[in-house]
Short mmCIF file of C-alpha atoms in Angstrom, two decimals:
data_model
loop_
_atom_site.label_atom_id
_atom_site.label_comp_id
_atom_site.label_asym_id
_atom_site.label_seq_id
_atom_site.Cartn_x
_atom_site.Cartn_y
_atom_site.Cartn_z
CA UNK A 1 0.00 0.00 0.00
CA UNK A 2 1.41 3.36 -1.03
CA UNK A 3 0.55 6.45 1.00
CA UNK A 4 -0.41 9.39 -1.16
CA UNK A 5 -1.74 12.89 -0.58
CA UNK A 6 -5.28 12.81 0.70
CA UNK A 7 -5.43 9.06 1.30
CA UNK A 8 -3.95 5.78 0.15
CA UNK A 9 -4.31 3.36 -2.77
CA UNK A 10 -4.38 -0.42 -2.53
CA UNK A 11 -3.78 -2.50 -5.65
CA UNK A 12 -5.96 -5.53 -4.93
CA UNK A 13 -4.75 -8.89 -6.28
CA UNK A 14 -8.13 -9.68 -7.87
CA UNK A 15 -10.50 -7.74 -10.09
CA UNK A 16 -11.19 -4.98 -7.61
CA UNK A 17 -9.47 -1.79 -6.56
CA UNK A 18 -10.02 0.11 -3.34
CA UNK A 19 -9.70 3.78 -2.51
CA UNK A 20 -9.08 4.65 1.12
CA UNK A 21 -9.75 8.33 1.70
CA UNK A 22 -8.97 9.93 5.00
CA UNK A 23 -11.90 12.10 5.99
CA UNK A 24 -9.77 14.51 7.99
CA UNK A 25 -8.40 15.69 4.64
CA UNK A 26 -11.59 15.63 2.61
CA UNK A 27 -15.12 16.87 3.11
CA UNK A 28 -17.64 14.32 1.86
CA UNK A 29 -21.02 15.94 1.30
CA UNK A 30 -22.39 13.54 -1.30
CA UNK A 31 -20.62 10.16 -1.31
CA UNK A 32 -20.11 8.80 -4.83
CA UNK A 33 -22.17 5.88 -6.09
CA UNK A 34 -20.81 2.45 -5.38
CA UNK A 35 -20.03 0.34 -2.34
CA UNK A 36 -18.33 2.13 0.51
CA UNK A 37 -17.93 1.88 4.26
CA UNK A 38 -16.91 4.36 6.95
CA UNK A 39 -14.51 3.14 9.62
CA UNK A 40 -12.06 4.89 11.96
CA UNK A 41 -12.05 8.17 10.09
CA UNK A 42 -11.51 6.61 6.66
CA UNK A 43 -13.85 6.08 3.72
CA UNK A 44 -13.35 2.70 2.03
CA UNK A 45 -14.65 2.94 -1.54
CA UNK A 46 -14.90 -0.19 -3.67
CA UNK A 47 -14.48 0.46 -7.39
CA UNK A 48 -15.04 -2.40 -9.83
CA UNK A 49 -12.48 -2.85 -12.57
CA UNK A 50 -11.63 -5.33 -15.30
CA UNK A 51 -9.96 -8.66 -14.49
CA UNK A 52 -6.24 -8.17 -15.06
CA UNK A 53 -3.69 -10.56 -16.48
CA UNK A 54 -0.51 -11.21 -14.53
CA UNK A 55 1.48 -8.67 -16.56
CA UNK A 56 -1.31 -6.10 -16.34
CA UNK A 57 -1.46 -6.60 -12.58
CA UNK A 58 2.24 -5.81 -12.35
CA UNK A 59 1.75 -2.63 -14.31
CA UNK A 60 -1.24 -1.76 -12.15
CA UNK A 61 0.79 -2.19 -8.98
CA UNK A 62 3.50 0.10 -10.35
CA UNK A 63 1.06 2.89 -11.15
CA UNK A 64 0.24 5.30 -8.36
CA UNK A 65 -2.79 7.52 -8.33
CA UNK A 66 -3.73 10.49 -6.20
CA UNK A 67 -7.44 10.64 -5.30
CA UNK A 68 -9.19 14.05 -5.34
CA UNK A 69 -12.75 15.16 -4.76
CA UNK A 70 -14.41 17.22 -7.46
CA UNK A 71 -18.01 17.96 -6.71
CA UNK A 72 -19.53 14.73 -5.46
CA UNK A 73 -17.26 12.13 -7.03
CA UNK A 74 -13.73 10.79 -6.80
CA UNK A 75 -11.26 11.67 -9.54
CA UNK A 76 -8.04 9.68 -9.70
CA UNK A 77 -5.00 11.50 -11.04
CA UNK A 78 -2.26 9.30 -12.43
CA UNK A 79 1.29 9.87 -11.37
CA UNK A 80 2.63 11.77 -14.36
CA UNK A 81 6.05 11.84 -15.96
CA UNK A 82 7.01 15.48 -16.43
CA UNK A 83 10.05 17.21 -17.90
CA UNK A 84 11.17 20.58 -16.57
CA UNK A 85 13.34 22.55 -19.00
CA UNK A 86 15.19 25.38 -17.29
CA UNK A 87 16.54 25.29 -13.75
CA UNK A 88 16.76 28.90 -12.72
CA UNK A 89 15.26 29.86 -9.39
CA UNK A 90 11.67 29.45 -10.63
CA UNK A 91 12.28 26.30 -12.68
CA UNK A 92 13.99 24.65 -9.72
CA UNK A 93 11.08 25.61 -7.45
CA UNK A 94 8.59 24.10 -9.91
CA UNK A 95 10.57 20.87 -10.20
CA UNK A 96 10.77 20.64 -6.41
CA UNK A 97 7.01 21.08 -6.08
CA UNK A 98 6.42 18.32 -8.64
CA UNK A 99 8.70 15.97 -6.75
CA UNK A 100 6.85 16.77 -3.54
CA UNK A 101 3.62 15.96 -5.37
CA UNK A 102 4.84 12.46 -6.17
CA UNK A 103 5.51 12.93 -9.88
CA UNK A 104 8.35 11.45 -11.87
CA UNK A 105 10.48 14.43 -12.83
CA UNK A 106 13.20 14.78 -15.42
CA UNK A 107 15.17 18.01 -15.48
CA UNK A 108 17.36 19.71 -18.05
CA UNK A 109 19.28 22.95 -17.97
CA UNK A 110 21.38 24.59 -20.67
CA UNK A 111 24.20 25.08 -18.14
CA UNK A 112 24.96 21.77 -16.36
CA UNK A 113 25.49 21.51 -12.63
CA UNK A 114 22.28 22.99 -11.26
CA UNK A 115 20.31 19.79 -10.72
CA UNK A 116 22.22 18.30 -7.79
CA UNK A 117 19.68 19.04 -5.08
CA UNK A 118 16.76 17.95 -7.27
CA UNK A 119 18.54 14.72 -8.23
CA UNK A 120 19.12 14.02 -4.54
CA UNK A 121 15.36 14.34 -4.04
CA UNK A 122 14.57 11.88 -6.84
CA UNK A 123 14.67 13.81 -10.10
CA UNK A 124 16.51 12.44 -13.12
CA UNK A 125 18.90 14.80 -14.88
CA UNK A 126 18.84 14.59 -18.66
CA UNK A 127 21.79 15.35 -20.90
CA UNK A 128 19.61 16.73 -23.69
CA UNK A 129 16.14 18.09 -24.31
CA UNK A 130 15.24 14.95 -26.25
CA UNK A 131 16.28 12.75 -23.32
CA UNK A 132 14.31 14.90 -20.88
CA UNK A 133 11.14 14.80 -22.96
CA UNK A 134 11.29 11.13 -23.87
CA UNK A 135 8.57 9.23 -22.00
CA UNK A 136 7.09 12.33 -20.35
CA UNK A 137 3.47 13.36 -20.81
CA UNK A 138 4.04 16.99 -19.81
CA UNK A 139 6.88 19.35 -20.68
CA UNK A 140 7.24 22.50 -18.57
CA UNK A 141 9.40 25.25 -20.04
CA UNK A 142 10.71 27.93 -17.70
CA UNK A 143 13.57 29.89 -19.23
CA UNK A 144 14.58 33.53 -19.45
CA UNK A 145 14.00 34.40 -23.10
CA UNK A 146 10.71 33.59 -24.85
CA UNK A 147 12.52 33.66 -28.16
CA UNK A 148 14.52 30.59 -27.14
CA UNK A 149 11.45 28.46 -26.34
CA UNK A 150 10.67 27.42 -29.92
CA UNK A 151 14.21 26.33 -30.87
CA UNK A 152 14.44 24.49 -27.54
CA UNK A 153 11.28 22.49 -28.19
CA UNK A 154 12.48 21.58 -31.67
CA UNK A 155 15.30 19.67 -29.96
CA UNK A 156 12.69 17.32 -28.50
CA UNK A 157 13.09 14.83 -31.31
CA UNK A 158 12.23 16.11 -34.76
CA UNK A 159 8.93 17.15 -36.36
CA UNK A 160 6.91 14.76 -34.17
CA UNK A 161 8.97 15.08 -31.00
CA UNK A 162 6.04 16.51 -29.05
CA UNK A 163 3.44 14.09 -30.39
CA UNK A 164 0.88 13.36 -27.68
CA UNK A 165 2.58 15.63 -25.15
CA UNK A 166 1.44 18.79 -23.43
CA UNK A 167 3.76 21.78 -23.37
CA UNK A 168 3.23 24.16 -20.44
CA UNK A 169 5.23 27.29 -21.16
CA UNK A 170 5.61 29.57 -18.14
CA UNK A 171 8.29 31.77 -19.70
CA UNK A 172 7.34 35.46 -19.56
CA UNK A 173 6.11 36.71 -22.91
CA UNK A 174 3.44 38.63 -24.77
CA UNK A 175 -0.03 37.53 -25.94
CA UNK A 176 1.15 37.49 -29.55
CA UNK A 177 4.16 35.34 -28.65
CA UNK A 178 1.85 32.91 -26.87
CA UNK A 179 -0.41 32.61 -29.90
CA UNK A 180 2.56 31.95 -32.17
CA UNK A 181 4.00 29.40 -29.75
CA UNK A 182 0.66 27.55 -29.62
CA UNK A 183 0.79 27.20 -33.42
CA UNK A 184 4.38 26.02 -33.29
CA UNK A 185 3.72 23.37 -30.63
CA UNK A 186 0.62 22.15 -32.46
CA UNK A 187 2.71 21.75 -35.62
CA UNK A 188 5.10 19.55 -33.62
CA UNK A 189 2.21 17.32 -32.55
CA UNK A 190 1.66 18.64 -29.03
CA UNK A 191 -0.98 20.51 -27.06
CA UNK A 192 -0.18 23.92 -25.61
CA UNK A 193 -0.82 25.79 -22.39
CA UNK A 194 0.67 29.20 -21.74
CA UNK A 195 1.16 30.01 -18.09
CA UNK A 196 1.73 33.07 -15.95
CA UNK A 197 3.18 32.34 -12.51
CA UNK A 198 1.88 34.81 -9.93
CA UNK A 199 4.46 33.98 -7.30
CA UNK A 200 8.10 34.29 -6.45
CA UNK A 201 10.06 31.01 -6.17
CA UNK A 202 9.89 31.01 -2.38
CA UNK A 203 6.08 30.73 -2.30
CA UNK A 204 5.57 28.16 -5.08
CA UNK A 205 3.24 25.39 -3.87
CA UNK A 206 1.83 27.55 -1.06
CA UNK A 207 -1.72 28.92 -0.71
CA UNK A 208 -0.48 32.40 -1.65
CA UNK A 209 0.67 31.35 -5.12
CA UNK A 210 -1.42 30.88 -8.24
CA UNK A 211 -0.74 30.26 -11.92
CA UNK A 212 -2.77 31.58 -14.83
CA UNK A 213 -3.31 29.22 -17.77
CA UNK A 214 -4.72 29.64 -21.26
CA UNK A 215 -4.76 27.34 -24.27
CA UNK A 216 -5.98 23.76 -24.62
CA UNK A 217 -8.87 23.08 -22.26
CA UNK A 218 -8.41 19.35 -22.73
CA UNK A 219 -4.77 19.57 -21.69
CA UNK A 220 -5.65 21.66 -18.65
CA UNK A 221 -8.40 19.30 -17.48
CA UNK A 222 -6.32 16.19 -18.09
CA UNK A 223 -3.35 17.43 -16.09
CA UNK A 224 -5.12 19.57 -13.51
CA UNK A 225 -3.77 17.43 -10.69
CA UNK A 226 -0.18 17.96 -11.77
CA UNK A 227 -0.70 21.70 -12.28
CA UNK A 228 -2.30 22.04 -8.86
CA UNK A 229 0.85 20.69 -7.25
CA UNK A 230 2.63 23.85 -8.44
CA UNK A 231 0.06 26.35 -7.13
CA UNK A 232 -3.64 27.16 -7.38
CA UNK A 233 -4.54 26.81 -11.05
CA UNK A 234 -6.65 29.49 -12.77
CA UNK A 235 -7.85 28.66 -16.29
CA UNK A 236 -8.75 31.73 -18.37
CA UNK A 237 -9.82 30.27 -21.70
CA UNK A 238 -8.78 28.64 -24.97
CA UNK A 239 -7.17 31.77 -26.42
CA UNK A 240 -3.43 31.29 -25.68
CA UNK A 241 -2.76 35.00 -25.21
CA UNK A 242 -5.06 35.36 -22.21
CA UNK A 243 -2.56 34.15 -19.62
CA UNK A 244 0.27 36.56 -20.55
CA UNK A 245 -2.20 39.45 -20.91
CA UNK A 246 -3.63 38.89 -17.44
CA UNK A 247 -0.15 38.26 -16.05
CA UNK A 248 1.04 41.64 -17.32
CA UNK A 249 -2.12 43.36 -16.11
CA UNK A 250 -1.49 42.01 -12.60
CA UNK A 251 2.13 43.10 -12.76
CA UNK A 252 0.96 46.55 -13.83
CA UNK A 253 -1.14 46.82 -10.69
CA UNK A 254 1.78 45.57 -8.61
CA UNK A 255 4.27 48.05 -10.04
CA UNK A 256 1.79 50.87 -9.61
CA UNK A 257 1.64 49.99 -5.93
CA UNK A 258 5.44 49.76 -5.74
CA UNK A 259 5.73 53.16 -7.41
CA UNK A 260 3.36 54.67 -4.87
CA UNK A 261 5.37 53.09 -2.08
CA UNK A 262 8.64 54.48 -3.45
CA UNK A 263 7.25 58.02 -3.52
CA UNK A 264 5.72 57.69 -0.05
CA UNK A 265 8.96 56.24 1.34
CA UNK A 266 10.97 59.11 -0.14
CA UNK A 267 8.67 61.66 1.50
CA UNK A 268 8.97 60.02 4.93
CA UNK A 269 12.73 59.62 4.64
CA UNK A 270 13.13 63.24 3.54
CA UNK A 271 11.78 64.25 6.94
CA UNK A 272 13.98 61.80 8.84
CA UNK A 273 11.13 59.40 9.63
CA UNK A 274 11.15 55.63 9.88
CA UNK A 275 9.95 54.17 6.58
CA UNK A 276 9.43 50.77 8.22
CA UNK A 277 7.32 52.22 11.01
CA UNK A 278 5.28 54.32 8.57
CA UNK A 279 4.72 51.34 6.30
CA UNK A 280 3.67 48.90 8.98
CA UNK A 281 1.41 51.16 11.02
CA UNK A 282 -0.02 53.50 8.37
CA UNK A 283 0.64 52.66 4.73
CA UNK A 284 -0.33 48.99 4.64
CA UNK A 285 -3.65 49.51 6.49
CA UNK A 286 -4.41 52.50 4.25
CA UNK A 287 -3.72 50.57 1.04
CA UNK A 288 -5.81 47.66 2.28
CA UNK A 289 -8.71 50.04 2.92
CA UNK A 290 -8.32 51.67 -0.51
CA UNK A 291 -8.13 48.28 -2.24
CA UNK A 292 -11.72 47.77 -1.15
CA UNK A 293 -12.79 50.49 -3.57
CA UNK A 294 -11.37 48.70 -6.62
CA UNK A 295 -14.32 46.34 -7.32
CA UNK A 296 -16.75 49.30 -7.55
CA UNK A 297 -14.30 51.18 -9.77
CA UNK A 298 -13.96 48.11 -11.97
CA UNK A 299 -17.74 47.96 -12.39
CA UNK A 300 -17.65 51.61 -13.51
CA UNK A 301 -15.03 50.77 -16.13
CA UNK A 302 -17.16 47.88 -17.43
CA UNK A 303 -20.30 50.03 -17.58
CA UNK A 304 -18.71 53.30 -18.71
CA UNK A 305 -20.59 55.19 -15.99
CA UNK A 306 -18.04 57.08 -13.85
CA UNK A 307 -20.41 59.26 -11.85
CA UNK A 308 -19.53 59.72 -8.19
CA UNK A 309 -21.10 61.36 -5.17
CA UNK A 310 -17.80 62.40 -3.56
CA UNK A 311 -14.17 63.23 -4.48
CA UNK A 312 -14.73 64.10 -8.16
CA UNK A 313 -11.68 64.54 -10.38
CA UNK A 314 -12.03 68.34 -10.52
CA UNK A 315 -11.67 68.52 -6.77
CA UNK A 316 -8.69 66.12 -6.73
CA UNK A 317 -6.65 68.16 -9.23
CA UNK A 318 -7.65 71.65 -8.01
CA UNK A 319 -4.34 71.96 -6.20
CA UNK A 320 -1.23 69.83 -6.67
CA UNK A 321 -0.38 69.54 -3.01
CA UNK A 322 1.43 66.23 -3.51
CA UNK A 323 3.72 67.68 -6.17
CA UNK A 324 4.34 70.94 -4.31
CA UNK A 325 5.23 69.25 -1.01
CA UNK A 326 7.43 66.71 -2.79
CA UNK A 327 9.47 69.44 -4.43
CA UNK A 328 9.70 71.35 -1.17
CA UNK A 329 11.05 68.21 0.54
CA UNK A 330 13.58 67.58 -2.20
CA UNK A 331 11.64 64.59 -3.55
CA UNK A 332 11.16 64.17 -7.29
CA UNK A 333 7.48 64.10 -8.33
CA UNK A 334 8.24 62.05 -11.47
CA UNK A 335 6.25 59.02 -10.28
CA UNK A 336 3.22 61.15 -9.44
CA UNK A 337 3.35 63.60 -12.36
CA UNK A 338 2.05 61.22 -15.10
CA UNK A 339 -0.98 60.29 -12.97
CA UNK A 340 -1.76 63.94 -12.29
CA UNK A 341 -1.44 64.75 -16.00
CA UNK A 342 -4.01 62.11 -16.91
CA UNK A 343 -6.44 63.36 -14.27
CA UNK A 344 -6.05 66.95 -15.53
CA UNK A 345 -6.67 65.83 -19.13
CA UNK A 346 -9.83 64.05 -18.10
CA UNK A 347 -11.08 67.20 -16.36
CA UNK A 348 -10.19 69.29 -19.40
CA UNK A 349 -12.27 66.93 -21.55
CA UNK A 350 -15.34 67.81 -19.48
CA UNK A 351 -15.37 64.92 -16.99
CA UNK A 352 -14.48 66.81 -13.82
CA UNK A 353 -17.59 65.58 -12.01
CA UNK A 354 -16.63 61.93 -12.53
CA UNK A 355 -14.40 59.61 -10.54
CA UNK A 356 -10.83 58.43 -11.06
CA UNK A 357 -11.90 55.31 -13.00
CA UNK A 358 -12.61 57.45 -16.05
CA UNK A 359 -8.85 57.84 -16.57
CA UNK A 360 -8.99 54.37 -18.15
CA UNK A 361 -10.73 55.90 -21.16
CA UNK A 362 -7.63 58.02 -21.88
CA UNK A 363 -5.39 54.96 -21.81
CA UNK A 364 -7.57 53.15 -24.36
CA UNK A 365 -7.24 55.84 -27.01
#
């Protein structure tokens, strides 16, 4: 009996297989159809299967499966062979998460010598891309330059080297690059998922991390269990460019916040204050409170109705106090100035009675 996440699997010597699911890990609202019994905190579920020959039984015993609940039924996820191409900080973190999830992992890196720790944990280091990909159902590409992804995949073994395989490309790129890569992978016989990792390597496989996916729905559904071992999986749609577009949109919001922090930190430091104390006691609670206004602003953008009952744009730009005080403190207003300019343009266009969300209309022109 092999212990797996969420329960255990027993390969019975006859025509039956049993799932043993520990109820402390799973919430069972509607038990699946079939014979089952509850005992000592475990659910024993009897699943009929075909009578196996001796050789088939051996193969069955060698195959491990991870049981998961989806809705009101059990879904078994086969232990999957996966190749990870690229062992930078993120690629190494992904490979480690796959090993922790019980998958058979092969790793390859252009520069040798980075796989030692992963090999010690059970990964197999390949000497070439073709060797890494051979026998693997899923190929994860995580390298620095999107332009190198295509030539790398062509080393998988000729025109049909990706036949029957799924390529999950989490290299940072553009929507157009993702669409072109999907065509290229399809031409090589594979299915394609583009991915955007919303995490730093240190939080891969934690509740804080998530990965955006777009491309083949079939590939996503088939390998959802494997993908979930990396982070929470978010599928956006069949159009391959959706993942990089949403990835970049999220990064835009992040860098906007970082820019605001940099300006705020410079103001506090210019007066000899503690940036850490200001951030912990004032800035973070303030930003958390302001983040609560974003859903309503987003609904305004979707509807095109930017009317507000308080703090209209005309009032906000009536006096540039932020710019004036920054200059007086010896702080450059260059992070703030572009935002102010957009607000002033919106007012000049006759929208002074509206809210800040209307600035989006200027960016779409």
